Tab-separated table of C-alpha atoms in Angstrom:
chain	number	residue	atom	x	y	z
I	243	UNK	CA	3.302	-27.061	-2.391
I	244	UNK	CA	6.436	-25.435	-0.788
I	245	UNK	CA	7.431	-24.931	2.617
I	246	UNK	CA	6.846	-21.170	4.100
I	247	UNK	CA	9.826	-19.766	5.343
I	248	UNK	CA	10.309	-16.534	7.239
I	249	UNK	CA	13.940	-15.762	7.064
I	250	UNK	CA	15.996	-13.605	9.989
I	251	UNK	CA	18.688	-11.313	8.256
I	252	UNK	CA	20.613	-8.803	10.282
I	253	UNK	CA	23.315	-7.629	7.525
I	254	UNK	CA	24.294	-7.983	4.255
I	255	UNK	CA	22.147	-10.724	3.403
I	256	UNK	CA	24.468	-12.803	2.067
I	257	UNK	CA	23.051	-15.982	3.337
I	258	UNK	CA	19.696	-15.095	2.146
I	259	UNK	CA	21.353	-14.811	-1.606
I	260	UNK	CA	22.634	-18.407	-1.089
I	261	UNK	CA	19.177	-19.246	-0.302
I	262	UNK	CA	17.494	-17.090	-3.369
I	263	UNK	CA	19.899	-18.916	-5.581
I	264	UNK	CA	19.239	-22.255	-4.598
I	265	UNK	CA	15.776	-22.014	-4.523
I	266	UNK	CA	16.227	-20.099	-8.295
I	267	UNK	CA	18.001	-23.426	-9.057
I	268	UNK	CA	15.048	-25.956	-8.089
I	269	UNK	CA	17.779	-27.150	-5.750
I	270	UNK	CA	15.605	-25.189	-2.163
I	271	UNK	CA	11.522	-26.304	-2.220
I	272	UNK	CA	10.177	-23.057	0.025
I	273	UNK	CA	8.132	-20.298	-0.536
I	274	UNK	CA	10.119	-17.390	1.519
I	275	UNK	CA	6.829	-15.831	2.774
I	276	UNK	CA	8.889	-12.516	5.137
I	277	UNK	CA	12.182	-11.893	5.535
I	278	UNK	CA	12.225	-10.560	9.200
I	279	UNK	CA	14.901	-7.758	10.225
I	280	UNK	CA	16.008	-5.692	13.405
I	281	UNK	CA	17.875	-3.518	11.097
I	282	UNK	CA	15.788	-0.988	8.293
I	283	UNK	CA	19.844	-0.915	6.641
I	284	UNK	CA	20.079	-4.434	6.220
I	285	UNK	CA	21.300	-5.340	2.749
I	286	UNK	CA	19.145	-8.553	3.187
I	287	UNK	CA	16.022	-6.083	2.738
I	288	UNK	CA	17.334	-4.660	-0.861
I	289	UNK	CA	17.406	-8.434	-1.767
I	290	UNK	CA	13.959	-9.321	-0.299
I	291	UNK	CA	12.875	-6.411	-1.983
I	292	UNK	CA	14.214	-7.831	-5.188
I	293	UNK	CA	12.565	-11.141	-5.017
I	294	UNK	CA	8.969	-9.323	-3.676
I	295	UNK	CA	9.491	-10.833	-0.250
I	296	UNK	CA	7.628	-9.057	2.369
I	297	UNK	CA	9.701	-7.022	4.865
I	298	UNK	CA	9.071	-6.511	8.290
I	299	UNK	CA	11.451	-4.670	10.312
I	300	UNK	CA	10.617	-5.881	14.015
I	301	UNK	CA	13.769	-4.642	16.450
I	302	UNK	CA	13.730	-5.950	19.923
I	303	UNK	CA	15.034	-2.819	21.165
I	304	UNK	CA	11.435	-1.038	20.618
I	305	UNK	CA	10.177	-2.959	23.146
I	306	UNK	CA	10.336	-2.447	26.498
I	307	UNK	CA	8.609	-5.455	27.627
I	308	UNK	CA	10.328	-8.944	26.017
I	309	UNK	CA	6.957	-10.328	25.648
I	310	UNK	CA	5.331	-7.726	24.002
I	311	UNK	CA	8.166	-8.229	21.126
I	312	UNK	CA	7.890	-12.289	21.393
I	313	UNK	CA	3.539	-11.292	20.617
I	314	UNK	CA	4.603	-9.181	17.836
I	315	UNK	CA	6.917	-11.543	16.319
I	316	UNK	CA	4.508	-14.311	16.264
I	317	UNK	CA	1.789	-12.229	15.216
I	318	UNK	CA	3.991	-11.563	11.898
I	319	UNK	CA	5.111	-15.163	11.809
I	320	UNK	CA	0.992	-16.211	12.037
I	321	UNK	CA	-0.133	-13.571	9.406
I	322	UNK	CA	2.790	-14.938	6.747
I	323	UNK	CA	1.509	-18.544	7.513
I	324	UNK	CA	4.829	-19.457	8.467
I	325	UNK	CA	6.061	-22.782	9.080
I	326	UNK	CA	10.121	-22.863	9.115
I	327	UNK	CA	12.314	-20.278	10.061
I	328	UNK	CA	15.831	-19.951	8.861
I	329	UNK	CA	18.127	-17.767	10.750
I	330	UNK	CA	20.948	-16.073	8.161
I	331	UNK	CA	23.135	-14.247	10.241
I	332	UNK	CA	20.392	-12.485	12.326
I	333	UNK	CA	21.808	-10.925	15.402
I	334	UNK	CA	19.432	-11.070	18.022
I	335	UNK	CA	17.940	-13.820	20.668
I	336	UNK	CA	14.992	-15.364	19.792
I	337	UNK	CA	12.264	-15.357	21.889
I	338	UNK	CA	11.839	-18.749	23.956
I	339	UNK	CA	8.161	-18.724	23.119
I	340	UNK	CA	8.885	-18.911	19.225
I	341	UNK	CA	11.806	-21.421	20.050
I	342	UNK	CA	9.559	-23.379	21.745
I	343	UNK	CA	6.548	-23.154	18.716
I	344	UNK	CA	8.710	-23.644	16.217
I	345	UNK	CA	11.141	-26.751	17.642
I	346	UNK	CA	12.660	-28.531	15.040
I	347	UNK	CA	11.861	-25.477	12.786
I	348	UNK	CA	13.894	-23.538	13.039
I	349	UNK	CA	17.619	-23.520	11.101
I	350	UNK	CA	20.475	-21.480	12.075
I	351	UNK	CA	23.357	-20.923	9.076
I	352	UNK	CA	26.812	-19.926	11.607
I	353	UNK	CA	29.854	-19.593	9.551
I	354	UNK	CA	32.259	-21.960	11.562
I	355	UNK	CA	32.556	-25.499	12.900
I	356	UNK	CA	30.374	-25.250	15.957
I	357	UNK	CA	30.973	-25.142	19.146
I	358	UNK	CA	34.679	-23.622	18.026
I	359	UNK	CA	34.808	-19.775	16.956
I	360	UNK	CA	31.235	-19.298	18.423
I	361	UNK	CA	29.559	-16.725	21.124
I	362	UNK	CA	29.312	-13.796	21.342
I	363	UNK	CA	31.104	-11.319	18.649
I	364	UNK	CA	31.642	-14.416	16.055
I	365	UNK	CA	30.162	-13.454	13.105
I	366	UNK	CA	30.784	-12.330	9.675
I	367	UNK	CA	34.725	-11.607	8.373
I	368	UNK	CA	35.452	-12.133	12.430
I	369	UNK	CA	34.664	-15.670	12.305
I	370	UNK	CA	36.741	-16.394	9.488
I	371	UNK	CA	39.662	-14.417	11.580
I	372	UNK	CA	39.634	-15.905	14.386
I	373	UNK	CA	39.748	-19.337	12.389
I	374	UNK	CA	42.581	-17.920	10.642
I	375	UNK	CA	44.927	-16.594	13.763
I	376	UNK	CA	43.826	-19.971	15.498
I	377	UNK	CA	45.683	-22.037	12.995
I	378	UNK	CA	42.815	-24.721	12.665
I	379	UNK	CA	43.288	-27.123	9.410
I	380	UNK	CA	39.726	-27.705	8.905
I	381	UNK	CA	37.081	-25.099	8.664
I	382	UNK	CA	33.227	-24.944	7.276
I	383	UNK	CA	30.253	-24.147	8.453
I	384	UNK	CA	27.456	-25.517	10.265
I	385	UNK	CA	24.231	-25.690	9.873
I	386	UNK	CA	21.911	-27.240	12.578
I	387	UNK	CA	18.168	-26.587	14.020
């Protein structure tokens, strides 16, 4: 039986592909049970939508109180009978109490060499930029929990 595996997508949803495919391949064992979003625009939703994943577009900023959003959250996460979480290019914090829940569960895809070209505003085409007008002679990405 596969792995269920909410996935975070902020933007294009590029990541997610890379995931679809491999798991297309036989290459990725999961089921992806939600694809989670803080943006309705996301192109990661048209490719959920694709592969009949469930979407649930959950933005922090509706929330005035960071626990009610951290109850919601794991409410979804609970109802899709999640147990991994991979993070592909989503752009928001995640709640401690889900960090906590889910330690050693949760994989983040970042597009450099951690710690280098990291923080806040690295992402996307502005990763591979900076890596570019830095000069460095090696480059990849990480992935990590």
């Amino acid at each position: 039986m596969a792995v269920r595996c909410a996935v975070f997508a902020s933007g294009s949803g590029s990541n997610f592909q890379a995931l679809l495919d491999r798991r297309t391949a036989g290459d990725l064992h999961v089921d992806f049970a939600v694809l989670i979003t803080n943006n309705s625009n996301a192109g990661a939703c048209e490719r959920a939508r694709t592969h009949g994943i469930p979407i649930v577009h959950l933005p922090p900023s509706r929330y005035e109180d960071p626990k009610a959003y951290a109850a919601d959250l794991q409410n979804t996460l609970d109802a899709h009978n999640v147990e991994i979480i991979s993070l592909a290019g989503y752009m928001k914090m995640i709640p401690v109490e889900i960090v906590r829940k889910y330690r050693n569960r949760i994989i983040n895809i970042h597009p450099a060499l951690l710690p280098a070209f990291g923080g806040k505003g690295m992402y996307g085409e502005r990763v591979h930029q900076a890596v570019i007008e830095y000069g460095a002679k090696v480059s990849g990405i990480t992935v990590h929990f």
